[in-house]
Short mmCIF file of C-alpha atoms in Angstrom, two decimals:
data_model
loop_
_atom_site.label_atom_id
_atom_site.label_comp_id
_atom_site.label_asym_id
_atom_site.label_seq_id
_atom_site.Cartn_x
_atom_site.Cartn_y
_atom_site.Cartn_z
CA MET A 1 16.66 -48.93 14.52
CA THR A 2 17.57 -48.71 18.16
CA ARG A 3 20.01 -45.94 18.99
CA GLU A 4 22.89 -46.33 21.33
CA ARG A 5 23.97 -44.21 24.26
CA LEU A 6 26.39 -41.60 23.18
CA ILE A 7 29.61 -41.69 25.24
CA VAL A 8 31.29 -38.26 25.03
CA GLU A 9 35.08 -38.45 24.49
CA THR A 10 37.87 -36.27 23.20
CA ASN A 11 37.19 -37.24 19.55
CA THR A 12 33.40 -37.03 19.72
CA THR A 13 31.89 -34.52 17.36
CA PRO A 14 28.88 -33.33 19.35
CA ALA A 15 25.80 -31.73 17.76
CA LEU A 16 22.23 -30.91 18.80
CA PRO A 17 19.65 -33.32 17.53
CA ARG A 18 17.23 -31.85 15.07
CA PHE A 19 14.47 -31.68 17.58
CA VAL A 20 16.41 -29.59 19.98
CA LYS A 21 16.53 -25.91 19.26
CA LEU A 22 19.04 -23.53 20.89
CA ARG A 23 17.85 -19.97 20.57
CA HIS A 24 17.94 -16.67 22.19
CA ASP A 25 14.72 -15.79 24.07
CA LYS A 26 14.66 -12.07 23.26
CA GLY A 27 11.83 -11.17 25.59
CA ARG A 28 13.41 -12.63 28.64
CA ASP A 29 17.04 -11.95 27.44
CA ARG A 30 18.42 -15.34 27.96
CA TRP A 31 19.33 -18.48 25.90
CA ILE A 32 17.02 -21.50 25.91
CA MET A 33 16.98 -25.02 24.56
CA LEU A 34 13.55 -26.08 23.25
CA ALA A 35 12.79 -29.79 23.21
CA PRO A 36 9.58 -31.81 23.38
CA GLU A 37 7.82 -30.87 26.67
CA ARG A 38 11.07 -29.24 27.86
CA ILE A 39 12.56 -25.77 28.07
CA LEU A 40 16.06 -25.71 29.39
CA THR A 41 17.95 -22.61 30.33
CA PRO A 42 21.63 -23.35 29.95
CA ASP A 43 24.17 -21.06 31.67
CA PRO A 44 26.32 -18.67 29.62
CA ILE A 45 29.27 -21.09 29.50
CA ALA A 46 27.08 -23.98 28.35
CA VAL A 47 25.59 -21.73 25.65
CA GLU A 48 29.11 -20.89 24.44
CA VAL A 49 29.92 -24.64 24.26
CA LEU A 50 26.65 -25.61 22.59
CA ASN A 51 27.09 -22.85 19.91
CA LEU A 52 30.31 -24.65 18.97
CA CYS A 53 28.65 -28.08 18.80
CA ASP A 54 28.30 -28.28 15.02
CA GLY A 55 28.87 -31.97 14.42
CA GLU A 56 32.37 -31.16 12.98
CA LYS A 57 34.47 -29.87 15.77
CA THR A 58 35.51 -32.50 18.29
CA VAL A 59 35.32 -32.05 22.11
CA GLY A 60 39.12 -31.70 21.97
CA ASP A 61 38.83 -28.85 19.39
CA ILE A 62 36.18 -27.09 21.46
CA SER A 63 38.28 -27.41 24.64
CA ASN A 64 41.40 -26.06 22.94
CA HIS A 65 39.46 -23.16 21.44
CA LEU A 66 37.98 -22.23 24.86
CA ALA A 67 41.31 -22.78 26.60
CA GLU A 68 42.86 -20.22 24.29
CA ILE A 69 40.11 -17.67 24.75
CA TYR A 70 40.03 -17.93 28.49
CA ASN A 71 43.69 -18.62 28.99
CA ALA A 72 42.93 -21.70 31.03
CA PRO A 73 44.32 -25.31 31.05
CA ALA A 74 42.68 -27.34 28.10
CA ASP A 75 42.57 -30.52 30.20
CA VAL A 76 40.53 -28.93 32.92
CA ILE A 77 38.11 -27.39 30.36
CA GLU A 78 37.80 -30.66 28.51
CA LYS A 79 36.81 -32.42 31.72
CA ASP A 80 34.13 -29.93 32.51
CA ILE A 81 32.79 -29.86 28.98
CA THR A 82 32.73 -33.66 28.83
CA ASN A 83 30.66 -33.87 31.95
CA MET A 84 28.26 -31.30 30.72
CA LEU A 85 27.84 -32.79 27.36
CA GLN A 86 27.52 -36.38 28.73
CA ASP A 87 24.68 -35.07 31.01
CA LEU A 88 22.96 -33.61 27.96
CA ALA A 89 23.47 -36.78 25.97
CA ASP A 90 21.92 -38.87 28.77
CA LYS A 91 18.87 -36.64 28.70
CA GLY A 92 18.66 -37.20 24.92
CA PHE A 93 19.51 -33.65 24.01
CA LEU A 94 22.83 -34.34 22.20
CA THR A 95 23.95 -36.46 19.27
CA SER A 96 27.17 -36.82 17.22
CA MET B 1 -1.34 -10.91 41.32
CA ILE B 2 0.39 -9.65 38.19
CA GLU B 3 1.09 -5.93 38.11
CA ALA B 4 3.21 -5.54 35.07
CA GLY B 5 2.60 -2.51 32.96
CA ASP B 6 1.23 -3.54 29.59
CA ASN B 7 3.64 -1.44 27.59
CA ASN B 8 6.81 -2.51 29.30
CA SER B 9 7.91 -5.61 27.33
CA ALA B 10 10.59 -6.57 29.78
CA ASP B 11 8.16 -6.63 32.68
CA LEU B 12 5.65 -8.45 30.51
CA CYS B 13 8.11 -11.16 29.54
CA ALA B 14 9.11 -11.76 33.17
CA VAL B 15 5.53 -12.82 33.87
CA ALA B 16 4.67 -14.16 30.38
CA PRO B 17 3.54 -17.69 29.64
CA MET B 18 5.93 -20.18 27.91
CA GLY B 19 3.56 -22.97 26.84
CA LEU B 20 0.32 -23.01 24.84
CA LEU B 21 -1.94 -25.99 24.37
CA ALA B 22 -3.94 -25.27 21.25
CA GLU B 23 -7.05 -27.50 21.11
CA LEU B 24 -7.76 -26.89 17.43
CA THR B 25 -10.93 -28.99 17.47
CA HIS B 26 -12.77 -31.37 19.65
CA ARG B 27 -13.62 -33.66 16.68
CA CYS B 28 -11.75 -36.89 16.79
CA PRO B 29 -12.15 -40.37 15.18
CA LEU B 30 -11.04 -42.00 18.46
CA GLN B 31 -13.27 -42.23 21.48
CA CYS B 32 -10.83 -42.97 24.29
CA PRO B 33 -12.83 -43.23 27.57
CA TYR B 34 -10.20 -41.17 29.46
CA CYS B 35 -9.97 -38.28 26.91
CA SER B 36 -8.69 -35.09 28.51
CA ASN B 37 -11.26 -32.99 26.68
CA PRO B 38 -14.12 -31.72 28.75
CA THR B 39 -17.26 -33.88 28.81
CA GLU B 40 -19.10 -31.02 27.10
CA LEU B 41 -17.28 -30.99 23.80
CA GLU B 42 -17.25 -27.86 21.67
CA ARG B 43 -18.96 -28.23 18.37
CA ALA B 44 -17.30 -27.80 14.97
CA SER B 45 -19.60 -24.85 13.95
CA GLY B 46 -18.11 -22.76 16.70
CA GLU B 47 -14.43 -23.47 16.04
CA LEU B 48 -12.08 -20.53 15.50
CA SER B 49 -11.27 -19.75 11.83
CA THR B 50 -7.93 -20.05 10.13
CA GLU B 51 -7.44 -16.31 10.43
CA GLU B 52 -8.37 -16.28 14.09
CA TRP B 53 -5.78 -19.09 14.94
CA ALA B 54 -3.17 -17.23 12.92
CA ARG B 55 -3.78 -14.09 14.90
CA VAL B 56 -3.70 -16.00 18.17
CA PHE B 57 -0.25 -17.44 17.34
CA LYS B 58 1.04 -13.98 16.35
CA GLU B 59 -0.21 -12.69 19.71
CA ALA B 60 1.17 -15.73 21.52
CA GLY B 61 4.69 -15.22 20.06
CA GLU B 62 4.61 -11.50 21.05
CA LEU B 63 3.46 -12.51 24.53
CA GLY B 64 6.44 -14.77 25.04
CA ILE B 65 5.06 -18.20 24.31
CA LEU B 66 7.99 -20.47 23.29
CA GLN B 67 6.27 -23.83 22.74
CA THR B 68 2.87 -25.03 21.43
CA HIS B 69 1.11 -28.33 21.36
CA LEU B 70 -1.20 -28.49 18.34
CA SER B 71 -3.75 -30.84 19.81
CA GLY B 72 -7.50 -31.58 19.86
CA GLY B 73 -9.48 -33.71 19.59
CA GLU B 74 -7.54 -34.67 16.52
CA PRO B 75 -5.84 -31.67 15.07
CA THR B 76 -5.44 -33.18 11.57
CA VAL B 77 -9.17 -33.09 11.23
CA ARG B 78 -8.70 -29.44 10.45
CA LYS B 79 -8.13 -28.94 6.80
CA ASP B 80 -6.28 -25.73 7.48
CA LEU B 81 -3.71 -27.32 9.95
CA GLU B 82 -0.97 -26.23 7.52
CA GLU B 83 -1.83 -22.63 7.73
CA ILE B 84 -2.23 -22.70 11.49
CA LEU B 85 1.12 -24.47 11.83
CA LYS B 86 2.76 -21.93 9.58
CA ALA B 87 1.47 -19.10 11.80
CA ALA B 88 3.00 -20.77 14.84
CA VAL B 89 6.30 -21.40 13.07
CA ASP B 90 6.38 -17.78 11.77
CA ALA B 91 5.87 -16.61 15.45
CA GLY B 92 9.09 -18.47 16.36
CA ILE B 93 7.29 -21.01 18.43
CA TYR B 94 8.43 -24.61 18.83
CA THR B 95 5.64 -26.84 17.44
CA ASN B 96 4.50 -30.25 18.67
CA LEU B 97 1.73 -32.14 16.79
CA ILE B 98 -0.23 -34.29 19.19
CA THR B 99 -2.02 -36.86 17.02
CA ALA B 100 -3.91 -40.08 17.10
CA GLY B 101 -2.16 -40.84 13.82
CA VAL B 102 -5.09 -42.48 11.98
CA LEU B 103 -5.90 -39.67 9.48
CA LEU B 104 -2.55 -38.50 8.34
CA SER B 105 -1.13 -39.40 4.97
CA LYS B 106 2.63 -39.49 4.27
CA GLU B 107 2.24 -36.67 1.79
CA ARG B 108 0.50 -34.48 4.37
CA LEU B 109 3.15 -35.31 7.06
CA THR B 110 5.88 -34.45 4.60
CA GLY B 111 4.14 -31.09 3.99
CA LEU B 112 3.91 -30.37 7.69
CA LYS B 113 7.55 -31.14 8.16
CA ASP B 114 8.52 -28.81 5.27
CA LEU B 115 6.45 -26.08 6.90
CA GLY B 116 8.66 -26.43 10.00
CA LEU B 117 6.95 -28.86 12.33
CA ASP B 118 9.37 -29.71 15.12
CA HIS B 119 8.00 -32.85 16.71
CA VAL B 120 5.26 -35.48 16.55
CA GLN B 121 3.59 -37.10 19.55
CA LEU B 122 1.58 -40.21 18.71
CA SER B 123 -0.90 -41.82 21.03
CA VAL B 124 -0.67 -45.59 21.38
CA GLN B 125 -3.42 -47.10 23.51
CA HIS B 126 -2.01 -50.63 23.89
CA VAL B 127 0.62 -52.97 22.35
CA ASP B 128 -2.09 -55.50 21.47
CA ALA B 129 -3.92 -54.48 18.31
CA GLN B 130 -7.31 -55.71 19.42
CA LEU B 131 -7.11 -54.17 22.83
CA ALA B 132 -5.77 -50.89 21.39
CA ASP B 133 -8.64 -50.54 18.98
CA LYS B 134 -11.12 -51.42 21.77
CA ILE B 135 -9.79 -48.77 24.09
CA ALA B 136 -9.79 -46.19 21.34
CA GLY B 137 -13.23 -47.29 20.04
CA PHE B 138 -11.77 -47.27 16.47
CA LYS B 139 -11.28 -50.33 14.38
CA GLY B 140 -7.98 -50.57 12.50
CA GLY B 141 -6.49 -47.62 14.34
CA TYR B 142 -3.48 -49.64 15.72
CA SER B 143 -1.98 -50.54 12.32
CA LYS B 144 -2.43 -47.01 10.99
CA LYS B 145 -0.51 -45.69 14.03
CA ILE B 146 2.45 -48.07 13.36
CA GLN B 147 2.39 -46.94 9.74
CA LEU B 148 2.51 -43.26 10.82
CA ALA B 149 5.35 -43.94 13.22
CA GLU B 150 7.33 -45.47 10.33
CA TRP B 151 6.74 -42.41 8.15
CA VAL B 152 7.77 -40.07 11.02
CA LYS B 153 11.01 -41.90 11.34
CA GLU B 154 11.51 -42.10 7.53
CA LEU B 155 11.14 -38.29 7.43
CA ASP B 156 13.64 -38.05 10.33
CA LEU B 157 11.13 -36.30 12.53
CA PRO B 158 11.46 -36.74 16.25
CA LEU B 159 8.78 -38.93 17.84
CA THR B 160 7.18 -39.23 21.25
CA VAL B 161 5.01 -42.24 21.92
CA ASN B 162 2.33 -41.42 24.44
CA SER B 163 0.67 -44.31 26.15
CA PRO B 164 -1.69 -43.06 28.87
CA MET B 165 -1.67 -45.81 31.58
CA HIS B 166 -4.73 -47.37 33.36
CA ARG B 167 -6.00 -50.73 34.44
CA HIS B 168 -6.32 -52.15 30.90
CA ASN B 169 -2.64 -51.69 29.94
CA VAL B 170 -0.90 -51.32 33.35
CA GLU B 171 0.48 -54.88 33.23
CA TYR B 172 2.03 -54.24 29.77
CA LEU B 173 4.44 -51.47 30.59
CA GLU B 174 7.52 -53.48 29.70
CA GLU B 175 5.98 -54.35 26.28
CA ILE B 176 5.06 -50.71 25.80
CA ILE B 177 8.67 -49.61 26.46
CA GLU B 178 9.98 -52.15 23.96
CA PHE B 179 7.32 -51.21 21.42
CA ALA B 180 8.30 -47.53 21.63
CA LEU B 181 11.97 -48.42 21.28
CA LYS B 182 11.24 -50.44 18.16
CA LEU B 183 9.31 -47.60 16.65
CA GLY B 184 12.38 -45.42 17.17
CA ALA B 185 10.82 -43.02 19.63
CA GLU B 186 13.21 -40.60 21.34
CA ARG B 187 10.68 -40.15 24.09
CA LEU B 188 8.03 -42.17 25.77
CA GLU B 189 5.20 -40.75 27.94
CA VAL B 190 3.59 -43.34 30.20
CA ALA B 191 1.77 -41.05 32.48
CA HIS B 192 -1.09 -42.70 34.38
CA ILE B 193 -4.32 -40.99 33.46
CA GLN B 194 -5.73 -38.51 35.95
CA TYR B 195 -9.37 -38.85 36.84
CA TYR B 196 -11.10 -35.73 35.55
CA GLY B 197 -13.83 -35.39 32.93
CA TRP B 198 -14.23 -38.50 30.84
CA ALA B 199 -11.78 -40.46 33.01
CA PHE B 200 -13.69 -39.51 36.09
CA GLU B 201 -16.84 -41.05 34.50
CA ASN B 202 -14.92 -44.24 33.81
CA ARG B 203 -12.91 -44.35 37.03
CA HIS B 204 -14.32 -47.64 38.27
CA THR B 205 -13.29 -49.34 35.00
CA LEU B 206 -9.90 -47.60 34.57
CA ILE B 207 -8.20 -47.14 37.89
CA PRO B 208 -5.34 -49.69 38.60
CA THR B 209 -4.43 -50.95 42.05
CA LYS B 210 -1.75 -49.24 44.08
CA GLU B 211 0.52 -52.33 43.72
CA GLN B 212 0.23 -52.08 39.95
CA VAL B 213 1.21 -48.45 39.93
CA TYR B 214 4.20 -49.00 42.19
CA ARG B 215 5.38 -51.91 40.01
CA ASN B 216 5.21 -49.56 37.04
CA ALA B 217 7.42 -47.08 38.95
CA ASP B 218 10.07 -49.82 39.47
CA ILE B 219 9.98 -50.86 35.83
CA VAL B 220 10.46 -47.16 34.77
CA ASP B 221 13.40 -46.73 37.12
CA GLU B 222 15.09 -49.75 35.64
CA ALA B 223 14.34 -48.75 32.04
CA ARG B 224 15.47 -45.20 32.52
CA GLU B 225 18.85 -46.40 33.66
CA ARG B 226 19.16 -48.96 30.86
CA LEU B 227 17.97 -46.57 28.17
CA LYS B 228 19.95 -43.47 29.25
CA GLY B 229 20.65 -41.37 26.24
CA VAL B 230 18.57 -43.67 24.03
CA MET B 231 14.92 -43.00 25.02
CA SER B 232 13.68 -40.76 27.76
CA ILE B 233 10.58 -41.84 29.73
CA ASP B 234 8.12 -39.66 31.46
CA PHE B 235 6.09 -41.32 34.09
CA VAL B 236 3.38 -39.99 36.41
CA VAL B 237 1.39 -41.89 39.03
CA PRO B 238 -2.34 -41.24 39.49
CA ASP B 239 -3.05 -38.51 42.02
CA TYR B 240 -5.07 -40.98 44.02
CA TYR B 241 -1.93 -42.83 44.97
CA ALA B 242 0.35 -39.87 45.37
CA VAL B 243 1.58 -38.53 48.73
CA ARG B 244 2.37 -35.01 47.49
CA PRO B 245 0.23 -33.26 44.95
CA LYS B 246 1.63 -32.42 41.53
CA PRO B 247 2.58 -28.71 40.92
CA CYS B 248 -0.29 -28.48 38.41
CA MET B 249 0.64 -26.30 35.38
CA GLY B 250 3.64 -25.16 37.45
CA GLY B 251 1.21 -22.93 39.28
CA TRP B 252 -2.11 -21.51 38.03
CA GLY B 253 -1.56 -18.80 35.40
CA SER B 254 2.25 -18.90 35.81
CA SER B 255 3.57 -20.31 32.68
CA PHE B 256 0.88 -22.16 30.64
CA MET B 257 -2.42 -21.59 28.88
CA THR B 258 -4.87 -23.59 26.88
CA ILE B 259 -7.11 -22.32 24.12
CA SER B 260 -10.25 -24.28 23.38
CA PRO B 261 -11.54 -24.85 19.87
CA THR B 262 -13.99 -21.94 20.16
CA GLY B 263 -11.36 -19.61 21.51
CA LYS B 264 -11.79 -19.78 25.24
CA VAL B 265 -8.60 -19.09 27.08
CA LEU B 266 -8.04 -21.42 30.01
CA PRO B 267 -5.43 -21.63 32.79
CA CYS B 268 -5.50 -25.44 32.14
CA HIS B 269 -7.43 -27.79 29.89
CA ALA B 270 -9.71 -28.92 32.72
CA ALA B 271 -10.41 -25.50 34.19
CA ALA B 272 -13.90 -25.29 32.69
CA SER B 273 -14.85 -27.95 35.26
CA ILE B 274 -14.62 -25.31 38.01
CA LYS B 275 -18.10 -23.89 38.40
CA GLY B 276 -18.28 -20.04 38.62
CA LEU B 277 -15.13 -19.30 36.62
CA GLU B 278 -15.62 -17.17 33.58
CA PHE B 279 -13.32 -17.44 30.68
CA GLU B 280 -12.51 -14.84 28.11
CA ASN B 281 -12.28 -15.46 24.35
CA VAL B 282 -9.53 -14.66 21.96
CA LYS B 283 -12.20 -13.21 19.65
CA ASP B 284 -12.94 -10.45 22.16
CA ARG B 285 -9.59 -9.49 23.56
CA HIS B 286 -5.87 -9.57 22.93
CA LEU B 287 -4.22 -12.67 24.35
CA ARG B 288 -1.93 -10.53 26.46
CA ASP B 289 -4.79 -8.79 28.09
CA ILE B 290 -6.47 -11.99 28.87
CA TRP B 291 -3.25 -13.46 30.31
CA LEU B 292 -2.64 -10.36 32.52
CA HIS B 293 -6.08 -9.21 33.53
CA SER B 294 -8.71 -11.83 33.15
CA SER B 295 -10.44 -12.94 36.41
CA SER B 296 -10.02 -16.57 35.69
CA PHE B 297 -6.22 -16.27 35.42
CA ASN B 298 -5.87 -13.91 38.45
CA LYS B 299 -8.24 -15.92 40.72
CA TYR B 300 -5.70 -18.59 41.76
CA ARG B 301 -2.42 -16.97 40.90
CA GLY B 302 0.28 -17.19 43.52
CA THR B 303 -0.33 -18.83 46.92
CA ASP B 304 -1.84 -16.02 48.93
CA TYR B 305 -5.33 -17.32 48.59
CA LEU B 306 -4.49 -20.82 49.91
CA PRO B 307 -6.02 -21.87 53.28
CA GLU B 308 -4.49 -24.39 55.77
CA PRO B 309 -2.86 -26.85 55.63
CA CYS B 310 -1.24 -25.11 52.60
CA LYS B 311 -0.87 -21.72 54.21
CA SER B 312 1.84 -22.74 56.66
CA CYS B 313 3.23 -25.60 54.57
CA GLU B 314 6.91 -25.71 53.60
CA PHE B 315 5.95 -27.10 50.14
CA LYS B 316 3.66 -24.21 49.29
CA GLU B 317 5.94 -22.75 46.77
CA VAL B 318 6.86 -26.18 45.33
CA ASP B 319 3.52 -27.60 44.54
CA PHE B 320 1.21 -24.51 44.89
CA GLY B 321 -1.28 -26.66 46.75
CA GLY B 322 -1.79 -28.97 43.76
CA CYS B 323 -4.58 -29.07 41.36
CA ARG B 324 -7.49 -26.51 41.53
CA CYS B 325 -9.83 -28.76 39.50
CA GLN B 326 -9.36 -31.78 41.70
CA ALA B 327 -9.83 -29.61 44.85
CA PHE B 328 -13.06 -28.30 43.49
CA MET B 329 -14.26 -31.75 42.35
CA PHE B 330 -13.65 -33.32 45.70
CA THR B 331 -14.16 -30.54 48.26
CA GLY B 332 -16.56 -28.21 46.40
CA ASP B 333 -14.08 -25.32 46.85
CA ALA B 334 -11.29 -24.82 44.36
CA THR B 335 -9.23 -22.90 46.89
CA ASN B 336 -8.79 -25.92 49.13
CA THR B 337 -5.69 -28.17 49.22
CA ASP B 338 -5.68 -30.76 46.51
CA PRO B 339 -6.91 -34.01 48.16
CA ALA B 340 -3.98 -35.75 46.46
CA CYS B 341 -1.85 -34.24 49.28
CA SER B 342 -1.45 -36.38 52.40
CA LYS B 343 -2.03 -33.32 54.52
CA SER B 344 -5.55 -32.78 53.09
CA SER B 345 -8.42 -34.03 55.26
CA TYR B 346 -9.90 -35.59 52.18
CA HIS B 347 -6.85 -37.59 51.25
CA LYS B 348 -7.88 -40.70 53.08
CA GLU B 349 -11.20 -40.79 51.36
CA LEU B 350 -9.41 -40.37 47.93
CA LEU B 351 -7.21 -43.35 48.59
CA GLU B 352 -10.08 -45.52 49.83
CA ILE B 353 -12.10 -44.82 46.70
CA ALA B 354 -9.19 -45.76 44.50
CA GLU B 355 -8.39 -48.95 46.45
CA ARG B 356 -12.06 -50.06 46.40
CA GLU B 357 -12.85 -49.31 42.73
CA SER B 358 -9.57 -50.77 41.53
CA LYS B 359 -10.71 -54.15 42.75
CA LEU B 360 -14.25 -53.99 41.21
CA ALA B 361 -14.96 -55.85 38.02
CA PRO B 362 -14.66 -53.46 35.10
CA LYS B 363 -17.82 -52.19 33.37
CA GLU B 364 -18.30 -51.28 29.73
CA PHE B 365 -16.40 -48.10 28.73
CA LEU B 366 -18.42 -44.88 28.54
CA TYR B 367 -16.77 -43.69 25.34
CA ARG B 368 -15.97 -40.08 24.68
CA LYS B 369 -18.36 -38.64 22.19
CA PHE B 370 -20.46 -35.64 21.40
CA THR B 371 -23.83 -35.64 23.14
CA LYS B 372 -26.87 -34.97 20.97
CA GLN B 373 -27.00 -31.26 21.68
CA HIS B 374 -23.24 -31.09 20.97
CA GLN B 375 -23.21 -33.08 17.79
CA PRO B 376 -20.53 -31.65 15.51
CA ALA B 377 -21.66 -30.23 12.26
CA GLU B 378 -19.69 -31.78 9.39
#
């Protein structure tokens, strides 16, 4: 039954676990992540990444997608995204 | 002091609360001697109705509340829990059921999940069945809790195991961590109990030694590293052995409120212990008005009222002087620095009490129960 630590790599297909809800907080005009006893306020770039974490796209797909939109090198983006997602995974807020 | 115009929703939300502890009832089959409910429990006959709770959650959602803990007592005692949960879900609020887990059937849990329940927090008093049942004052509770945890995982609901720590389980932290892992919990709360209310009455029997608490801290550090991304662990030391006070409620009246079974709106669940504070009721006034304008919420908002050593302290905006209830309990004045702070002149006394009592032979528990005049009407 014990889960294992998720190591985020290029071919990981990240998704939010069922108990984490990403939603727009209309009253305060910001995005929030709701989890047990936690309210996180991801920055706009993190929100964009998290909205792409559907359990089907890989980290590589997401990086390429954002690289195209922002006209930036995919490998740099992938490194940033991987760090961010690994941090979330270690807090228990990401699955695959 | 809050000065937002009531009709300006942007202003309102900038100062709006985020969390709501909903004590749906004070009735509970368990009798844990450290229960966080007040020693004067509220009786069933005065509890808010289904419609009143539904209105409260509608108002809470509009006010900006993002998360609620459906708690008690034991919230599943309420036969209308489903309707209350639905009102919270409809208001867009993240819902956490805080339960002792001894009354819930699989069918009912399934129903709650289908209504949109987000998370279950289950109390586990000990890893040893006999000791667990003794602490809870409820025979057979332990095996029912394990059964509930299995159903929670079968239904793919997220699970937090909550084991409040004290002298009678402090040496079992490693086993508790393994136990929670085996149950499949995503999160484990092993906060040491704080000594208010019922726990204060039982302090001599419950308080661990400083060495035991610090050993716990080391065990948690190691486990957090080992279980990174597998299970998160929340750990809190008892205030008596702290150096800095905890930023209670993230500051009085800044992001959190509690509603008692009869509808009293409190800045924290222990606030009724501060004599002289008057609390308003959701039956009389809109939740927003109570949050913004009630004397109990405004009294200790911000840090302007704090005397020395808080006044000139660099941590003033970090811990807000600590806990008002504890300041009142120990110094007789709720505006004082929390004695948990090493800068408080009462700090030494606090530590001495803890060190002395932690070495006394434990007495029988004074179990949490309704006193005769507060007997619940069934």
